[in-house]
Coordinates of C-alpha atoms and ligand atoms in Angstrom, one line a residue:
X1 CA 0.0 0.0 0.0
X2 CA 1.3 3.4 -1.0
X3 CA 2.5 5.7 1.8
X4 CA 1.4 9.3 2.4
X5 CA 2.8 11.7 -0.2
X6 CA 2.8 15.4 -0.7
X7 CA 0.1 16.6 -3.2
X8 CA 1.4 17.2 -6.8
X9 CA -0.3 20.4 -8.1
X10 CA -1.0 22.3 -4.9
X11 CA 0.2 23.1 -1.4
X12 CA -1.6 22.5 1.9
X13 CA -1.0 24.1 5.2
X14 CA -2.4 23.0 8.6
X15 CA -2.8 25.5 11.4
X16 CA -3.2 24.4 15.0
X17 CA -2.2 25.0 18.6
X18 CA -2.7 22.1 21.1
X19 CA -3.6 24.5 23.9
X20 CA -7.1 24.5 22.7
X21 CA -7.5 20.9 23.7
X22 CA -7.3 21.6 27.4
X23 CA -10.4 23.8 27.4
X24 CA -13.7 22.6 29.0
X25 CA -17.0 24.4 28.4
X26 CA -18.4 22.5 31.3
X27 CA -19.2 18.9 32.2
X28 CA -22.5 18.6 30.4
X29 CA -21.8 21.0 27.6
X30 CA -21.9 19.3 24.1
X31 CA -18.9 21.2 22.8
X32 CA -15.8 19.1 23.6
X33 CA -12.5 20.7 22.5
X34 CA -10.8 17.3 23.1
X35 CA -12.4 16.1 19.8
X36 CA -9.5 18.2 18.4
X37 CA -7.0 16.0 20.2
X38 CA -8.5 12.9 18.6
X39 CA -8.4 14.6 15.2
X40 CA -4.7 15.6 15.7
X41 CA -3.8 12.1 16.7
X42 CA -5.4 10.5 13.7
X43 CA -3.8 13.0 11.4
X44 CA -0.4 12.3 12.9
X45 CA -1.1 8.6 13.2
X46 CA -1.6 8.4 9.4
X47 CA 1.5 10.6 8.7
X48 CA -0.5 13.3 7.0
X49 CA 1.8 15.9 8.5
X50 CA 4.3 14.8 5.8
X51 CA 1.9 15.8 3.1
X52 CA 1.5 19.4 4.3
X53 CA 3.2 22.2 6.2
X54 CA 2.1 22.4 9.8
X55 CA 2.2 25.7 11.6
X56 CA 1.7 26.2 15.4
X57 CA -0.8 29.0 15.7
X58 CA -0.4 32.0 18.0
X59 CA -3.1 34.1 19.5
X60 CA -4.8 36.7 17.4
X61 CA -4.3 40.3 18.5
X62 CA -7.2 42.4 19.9
X63 CA -6.7 44.8 17.0
X64 CA -7.3 41.9 14.5
X65 CA -10.5 40.9 16.2
X66 CA -11.8 44.5 16.2
X67 CA -11.9 44.3 12.4
X68 CA -15.4 42.8 13.0
X69 CA -16.2 42.8 16.7
X70 CA -17.2 45.7 18.9
X71 CA -14.3 47.2 21.0
X72 CA -16.1 46.7 24.4
X73 CA -16.8 43.1 23.4
X74 CA -13.2 42.4 22.4
X75 CA -11.9 43.9 25.6
X76 CA -14.4 42.0 27.7
X77 CA -13.4 38.7 26.0
X78 CA -9.7 39.4 26.5
X79 CA -10.1 39.9 30.3
X80 CA -12.9 37.6 31.2
X81 CA -12.6 34.4 33.3
X82 CA -14.9 32.7 35.8
X83 CA -13.0 34.7 38.5
X84 CA -13.2 38.1 36.8
X85 CA -16.7 37.9 35.3
X86 CA -18.8 39.4 38.2
X87 CA -16.4 42.3 38.8
X88 CA -16.1 43.0 35.0
X89 CA -20.0 43.1 34.8
X90 CA -20.0 45.9 37.3
X91 CA -17.7 48.2 35.2
X92 CA -19.6 51.1 33.8
X93 CA -18.6 50.5 30.2
X94 CA -20.0 47.0 30.3
X95 CA -23.2 47.8 32.3
X96 CA -24.9 49.2 29.2
X97 CA -24.3 45.7 27.6
X98 CA -26.1 44.0 30.5
X99 CA -29.8 44.2 30.1
X100 CA -31.6 41.9 32.7
X101 CA -32.5 38.9 30.7
X102 CA -32.4 35.1 30.5
X103 CA -32.4 32.5 27.8
X104 CA -35.0 30.0 26.7
X105 CA -34.2 27.8 29.7
X106 CA -34.4 30.7 32.1
X107 CA -30.7 30.8 32.5
X108 CA -29.6 34.3 33.6
X109 CA -27.3 36.0 31.0
X110 CA -24.7 38.6 31.5
X111 CA -23.3 41.0 29.0
X112 CA -22.8 39.9 25.4
X113 CA -24.9 36.7 26.0
X114 CA -22.2 35.3 28.2
X115 CA -23.0 33.6 31.5
X116 CA -21.1 31.7 34.3
X117 CA -24.1 29.3 34.6
X118 CA -23.2 25.8 33.4
X119 CA -26.6 25.7 31.8
X120 CA -25.7 28.4 29.2
X121 CA -24.8 27.8 25.5
X122 CA -21.9 30.3 25.9
X123 CA -20.4 29.8 29.3
X124 CA -17.4 31.6 30.7
X125 CA -14.8 29.0 31.5
X126 CA -11.2 28.8 32.6
X127 CA -8.7 29.6 29.9
X128 CA -11.5 30.8 27.7
X129 CA -9.8 34.0 26.5
X130 CA -6.7 32.0 25.4
X131 CA -8.9 29.5 23.6
X132 CA -10.8 32.2 21.6
X133 CA -7.8 34.2 20.5
X134 CA -6.0 31.0 19.6
X135 CA -8.6 29.5 17.3
X136 CA -8.9 32.9 15.8
X137 CA -5.1 33.3 15.4
X138 CA -5.0 29.9 13.6
X139 CA -7.7 31.0 11.1
X140 CA -6.0 34.3 10.4
X141 CA -2.6 32.5 9.9
X142 CA -4.3 30.1 7.6
X143 CA -5.9 33.0 5.7
X144 CA -2.5 34.7 5.4
X145 CA -1.1 31.6 3.8
X146 CA -3.7 31.8 1.1
X147 CA -3.7 35.6 0.5
X148 CA 0.1 35.6 0.2
X149 CA 0.0 32.7 -2.3
X150 CA 2.0 30.4 -0.1
X151 CA -0.7 27.7 0.1
X152 CA -3.6 26.6 -2.1
X153 CA -5.6 25.0 0.7
X154 CA -5.2 26.0 4.4
X155 CA -6.8 24.1 7.3
X156 CA -7.9 25.0 10.8
X157 CA -10.1 22.4 12.5
X158 CA -10.4 24.5 15.7
X159 CA -12.1 27.4 13.8
X160 CA -15.4 27.8 12.0
X161 CA -17.4 29.4 14.8
X162 CA -20.1 30.8 12.5
X163 CA -22.8 32.1 15.1
X164 CA -20.8 34.8 16.8
X165 CA -22.1 38.4 16.2
X166 CA -20.5 41.8 16.3
X167 CA -21.1 42.2 20.0
X168 CA -22.6 39.0 21.1
X169 CA -21.6 35.4 21.7
X170 CA -24.1 32.8 20.3
X171 CA -24.4 29.1 20.0
X172 CA -21.0 28.1 21.4
X173 CA -19.3 30.8 19.3
X174 CA -17.6 33.9 20.8
X175 CA -15.3 35.3 18.1
X176 CA -16.4 34.9 14.5
X177 CA -13.1 33.8 13.0
X178 CA -14.8 33.2 9.6
X179 CA -16.0 36.8 9.3
X180 CA -12.5 38.0 10.2
X181 CA -10.9 35.7 7.6
X182 CA -13.2 36.9 4.8
X183 CA -12.5 40.5 5.7
X184 CA -8.8 39.8 5.2
X185 CA -9.5 38.0 2.0
X186 CA -11.5 40.9 0.6
X187 CA -8.3 42.9 0.6
X188 CA -6.9 40.5 -2.0
X189 CA -9.7 38.7 -3.7
X190 CA -12.6 40.4 -5.6
X191 CA -15.2 37.8 -4.5
X192 CA -15.3 35.2 -1.7
X193 CA -17.8 32.3 -1.5
X194 CA -18.6 31.0 2.0
X195 CA -20.0 27.5 2.1
X196 CA -21.2 26.1 5.4
X197 CA -22.1 22.3 5.8
X198 CA -22.5 22.5 9.6
X199 CA -26.0 21.2 10.5
X200 CA -26.8 24.7 11.9
X201 CA -27.4 27.8 9.9
X202 CA -24.3 30.0 9.4
X203 CA -26.2 33.1 10.7
X204 CA -23.4 35.2 12.0
X205 CA -21.5 35.1 8.7
X206 CA -24.5 35.7 6.7
X207 CA -25.6 38.7 8.8
X208 CA -22.1 40.2 8.7
X209 CA -22.1 40.3 4.9
X210 CA -25.7 40.8 4.3
X211 CA -25.0 44.1 2.4
X212 CA -21.8 42.9 0.7
X213 CA -22.1 41.7 -2.9
X214 CA -18.5 40.6 -2.9
X215 CA -19.3 37.8 -0.4
X216 CA -21.8 35.1 -1.2
X217 CA -22.8 33.0 1.8
X218 CA -24.3 29.6 1.3
X219 CA -25.5 27.5 4.2
X220 CA -27.0 24.0 4.2
X221 CA -28.7 23.3 7.5
X222 CA -31.6 21.7 9.4
X223 CA -34.4 24.1 9.5
X224 CA -37.9 24.1 11.1
X225 CA -39.7 22.8 14.2
X226 CA -37.9 19.7 15.4
X227 CA -40.3 18.3 17.9
X228 CA -43.9 18.6 19.1
X229 CA -43.1 21.7 21.0
X230 CA -42.8 25.1 19.2
X231 CA -39.1 25.0 19.5
X232 CA -37.2 25.6 16.2
X233 CA -33.9 24.0 15.4
X234 CA -31.1 26.5 16.4
X235 CA -30.7 29.3 15.5
X236 CA -34.1 29.3 13.8
X237 CA -33.1 31.4 10.7
X238 CA -32.0 30.5 7.2
X239 CA -35.3 30.0 5.4
X240 CA -35.1 29.5 1.7
X241 CA -36.6 33.0 1.2
X242 CA -33.7 34.5 3.1
X243 CA -31.4 35.8 0.3
X244 CA -29.5 38.7 1.9
X245 CA -30.7 42.2 2.9
X246 CA -33.7 43.3 0.9
X247 CA -33.2 46.5 -1.0
X248 CA -29.4 46.5 -0.3
X249 CA -26.7 45.7 -3.0
X250 CA -26.1 42.5 -1.0
X251 CA -29.6 41.2 -1.9
X252 CA -29.3 37.8 -3.6
X253 CA -25.7 37.2 -2.3
X254 CA -26.9 35.0 0.5
X255 CA -28.3 31.5 -0.3
X256 CA -29.9 29.1 2.2
X257 CA -30.7 25.4 1.8
X258 CA -33.1 24.6 4.7
X259 CA -33.4 20.8 5.1
X260 CA -35.6 18.4 7.2
X261 CA -34.2 15.7 9.5
X262 CA -32.7 12.5 8.3
X263 CA -31.4 13.6 4.9
X264 CA -29.1 10.8 3.5
X265 CA -26.0 10.8 1.4
X266 CA -27.7 10.6 -2.0
X267 CA -30.1 13.4 -1.3
X268 CA -27.4 15.6 0.3
X269 CA -25.0 15.0 -2.6
X270 CA -27.8 16.0 -5.1
X271 CA -28.5 19.2 -3.2
X272 CA -24.9 20.1 -2.4
X273 CA -23.5 19.6 -5.9
X274 CA -26.3 21.3 -7.8
X275 CA -26.7 24.3 -5.6
X276 CA -22.9 24.8 -4.9
X277 CA -22.1 24.2 -8.5
X278 CA -24.5 26.7 -9.8
X279 CA -23.5 29.2 -7.1
X280 CA -19.8 28.9 -8.3
X281 CA -20.8 29.2 -11.9
X282 CA -22.9 32.3 -11.3
X283 CA -20.7 34.1 -8.7
X284 CA -17.3 33.1 -10.0
X285 CA -15.5 33.4 -6.6
X286 CA -11.8 34.1 -6.4
X287 CA -11.5 32.1 -3.2
X288 CA -13.7 29.8 -1.1
X289 CA -14.1 29.4 2.7
X290 CA -15.6 26.0 3.5
X291 CA -17.0 25.5 7.1
X292 CA -17.0 21.7 7.6
X293 CA -19.1 21.4 10.8
X294 CA -19.2 17.6 11.5
X295 CA -22.5 17.8 13.3
X296 CA -24.2 17.1 9.9
X297 CA -23.0 13.5 10.2
X298 CA -25.4 10.7 11.2
X299 CA -25.3 9.9 14.9
X300 CA -24.3 13.4 15.9
X301 CA -25.4 14.3 19.5
X302 CA -27.1 17.5 18.3
X303 CA -27.5 17.0 14.6
X304 CA -30.4 15.3 12.8
X305 CA -28.9 14.5 9.4
X306 CA -28.0 11.0 8.3
X307 CA -25.0 11.5 6.1
X308 CA -21.8 9.5 6.3
X309 CA -18.2 10.6 6.5
X310 CA -17.8 9.6 2.9
X311 CA -20.4 12.1 1.6
X312 CA -19.3 14.8 4.1
X313 CA -15.8 14.4 2.5
X314 CA -17.3 14.5 -1.0
X315 CA -18.3 18.1 -0.3
X316 CA -14.6 18.9 0.4
X317 CA -13.7 17.1 -2.8
X318 CA -16.3 18.9 -4.9
X319 CA -15.1 22.3 -3.7
X320 CA -11.5 21.3 -4.2
X321 CA -12.1 20.3 -7.8
X322 CA -12.7 24.0 -8.6
X323 CA -9.0 24.7 -7.8
X324 CA -9.5 28.0 -6.0
X325 CA -7.7 29.2 -2.9
X326 CA -9.6 27.4 -0.2
X327 CA -9.8 27.8 3.6
X328 CA -11.1 24.7 5.3
X329 CA -12.4 25.2 8.8
X330 CA -14.1 23.0 11.5
X331 CA -17.2 24.1 13.4
X332 CA -19.8 21.9 15.1
X333 CA -19.5 18.2 15.7
X334 CA -20.7 16.6 19.0
X335 CA -19.9 12.9 18.6
X336 CA -16.2 13.3 19.1
X337 CA -15.0 10.0 17.6
X338 CA -16.9 10.7 14.3
X339 CA -15.6 14.3 14.2
X340 CA -12.1 13.0 14.3
X341 CA -12.7 10.4 11.7
X342 CA -14.3 12.9 9.3
X343 CA -11.7 15.7 9.8
X344 CA -8.8 13.3 9.4
X345 CA -10.4 11.9 6.3
X346 CA -10.9 15.4 4.9
X347 CA -7.3 16.3 5.7
X348 CA -6.3 13.3 3.6
X349 CA -8.6 14.4 0.8
X350 CA -7.1 17.9 0.9
X351 CA -3.6 16.5 0.5
X352 CA -4.7 14.0 -2.3
X353 CA -4.2 11.1 0.2
X354 CA -7.9 10.2 0.3
X355 CA -7.5 6.6 -0.9
X356 CA -4.6 5.9 1.3
X357 CA -6.1 5.8 4.7
X358 CA -6.1 2.1 5.4
X359 CA -8.7 1.1 8.0
X360 CA -5.7 -0.7 9.6
X361 CA -3.8 2.2 11.1
X362 CA -0.1 1.7 10.4
X363 CA 1.2 1.0 13.9
X364 CA 4.7 2.4 13.1
X365 CA 3.0 5.7 12.4
X366 CA 1.3 6.1 15.8
X367 CA 3.0 9.2 17.1
X368 CA 5.7 8.6 19.8
X369 CA 6.1 11.3 22.5
X370 CA 9.6 12.2 21.2
X371 CA 8.1 13.1 17.8
X372 CA 6.3 16.0 19.5
X373 CA 9.3 18.4 19.5
X374 CA 9.3 21.6 17.7
X375 CA 11.2 21.8 14.4
X376 CA 11.4 24.6 11.9
X377 CA 8.2 25.3 10.0
X378 CA 7.6 24.1 6.6
X379 CA 8.8 20.6 6.3
X380 CA 6.0 18.5 7.7
X381 CA 7.1 19.0 11.3
X382 CA 5.0 17.7 14.1
X383 CA 3.3 19.6 17.0
X384 CA 5.4 20.6 19.9
X385 CA 3.3 19.4 22.8
X386 CA 2.1 16.0 23.7
X387 CA -1.0 15.8 25.9
X388 CA -0.3 12.9 28.2
X389 CA -3.8 12.9 29.6
X390 CA -5.4 12.4 26.3
X391 CA -3.1 9.7 24.9
X392 CA -5.2 6.7 25.8
X393 CA -8.4 8.2 24.4
X394 CA -6.7 9.0 21.2
X395 CA -5.2 5.5 20.8
X396 CA -8.6 4.2 21.5
X397 CA -10.1 6.3 18.8
X398 CA -7.4 5.0 16.5
X399 CA -8.1 1.4 17.3
X400 CA -11.8 1.9 16.9
X401 CA -11.2 3.5 13.5
X402 CA -9.5 0.2 12.3
X403 CA -12.9 -1.3 12.5
X404 CA -15.1 1.4 11.3
X405 CA -13.7 4.3 9.2
X406 CA -14.7 4.4 5.5
Ligands
ZLS501 O1 -23.3 25.5 14.9 O2 -31.0 25.6 21.1 C1 -30.3 26.4 21.7 C2 -30.9 27.5 22.6 C3 -31.4 27.2 23.8 C4 -31.5 25.8 24.2 C5 -30.2 25.4 25.0 N1 -30.1 26.4 26.1 C6 -28.8 26.0 26.8 C7 -30.0 27.8 25.7 C8 -31.3 28.1 25.0 C9 -32.3 27.7 22.7 N2 -28.9 26.4 21.5 C10 -28.3 25.4 20.7 C11 -27.0 25.9 20.2 C12 -26.4 25.1 19.2 C13 -25.1 25.7 18.7 C14 -24.4 24.9 17.6 C15 -23.1 25.5 17.3 C16 -22.5 25.1 15.9 O3 -22.4 23.7 15.8 C17 -21.1 25.7 15.6 C18 -20.1 25.4 16.6 C19 -28.1 24.2 21.5 N3 -28.4 22.9 21.1 C20 -28.0 22.1 22.1 C21 -27.6 22.9 23.2 N4 -27.7 24.1 22.8 C22 -27.2 22.4 24.5 C23 -27.4 21.1 24.8 C24 -27.0 20.7 26.2 C25 -26.5 21.6 27.0 C26 -25.9 21.5 28.4 C27 -24.9 22.6 28.4 C28 -25.7 23.6 27.9 C29 -26.8 23.5 28.9 C30 -27.0 22.1 29.3 C31 -26.3 22.9 26.7 C32 -26.7 23.3 25.4
CA502 CA1 -24.9 25.1 7.7
ZN503 ZN1 -23.5 23.2 14.3

């Protein structure tokens, strides 16, 4: 069986910082950053680092985040922790952002839709500030690789947080790294197409560019009431009639594909390839941002679709065939072992190694601790830190994959 090779006609970069793995949104919270540990270990276990350039991400600067977000919100995010939250909320400049309100579950919310309650979508947790600025830094570094022509495809599985608004966290998203990336891209590319295959509507990105005809947003998502209550599937927007701000020059530069529960591979493929293909033909993007939320997979803890890793990856392949500068981001994904399988597979597809992932993990490629030392960038080097605590889980995921993947 052929080993992992570097892709022939294009260059791929991979942006990551293992610090994000240590974060915990809370015991019962569905967002588990350790899914990124599993992903990293599968990627390294298969030797995919040799097919691309891996870069250790650094934190984004506050000034960079202000390109989209409100100054007060950025300052708050950069200072907040479970320890500082209450005192910060008392500061006069933040009080105007703190209307007395609660969420649909009667959880009390602080400023910017943040809360220290474990029952909140957007909790304040230890190390949160570092986590937010790191995933954003990774996306901006990946974007820079593309805009400076140093990579053709750039990957950040820790990014893709599509619900965050200008001055409000929403749906597990605090900083909208996607919007920040597209703002950077617009300095170089005439037109950017944003495609979102997360099971949720990419509302934050759509809203940010609702008046911008140089950005087309296209989201595929579960839409509609999902049980016998009146509750809508989060965030409740993204109807087919939603096409960008009416009367503005951005009208018709947003596309939405609302979908019922249980969609299968064949149906998804039909929708994705027809709509995306026609959007690309009509809009003629200069670059593409693809949000690969893995909660559209069957068996996801929050999602309600029924698509397999194979079809999820076919979306990546379809986009890749257009040979445009492409930023590949993560997003949702709440059944961690499947998230890791999907994103490792999609890393392989991006590097033209899609047919080479044997379901039998080559054991000599399981990363050894000494392999995790920092080396100079640019020659398929490995990540510098080894998370001892996570090692067993990761090996477990690899063993499980021998049986199930593809
Ligand atoms: O796209 O449905 C909601 C909003 C609520 C119900 C949940 N409560 C906590 C707040 C009010 C109406 N929120 C969704 C957000 C989904 C975000 C998806 C992000 C992305 O994949 C991109 C990363 C939601 N669905 C499920 C939950 N929240 C949820 C489930 C279980 C829990 C535990 C922790 C917290 C409270 C109990 C929570 C949220
Ligand atoms: Ca979506
Ligand atoms: Zn989602």
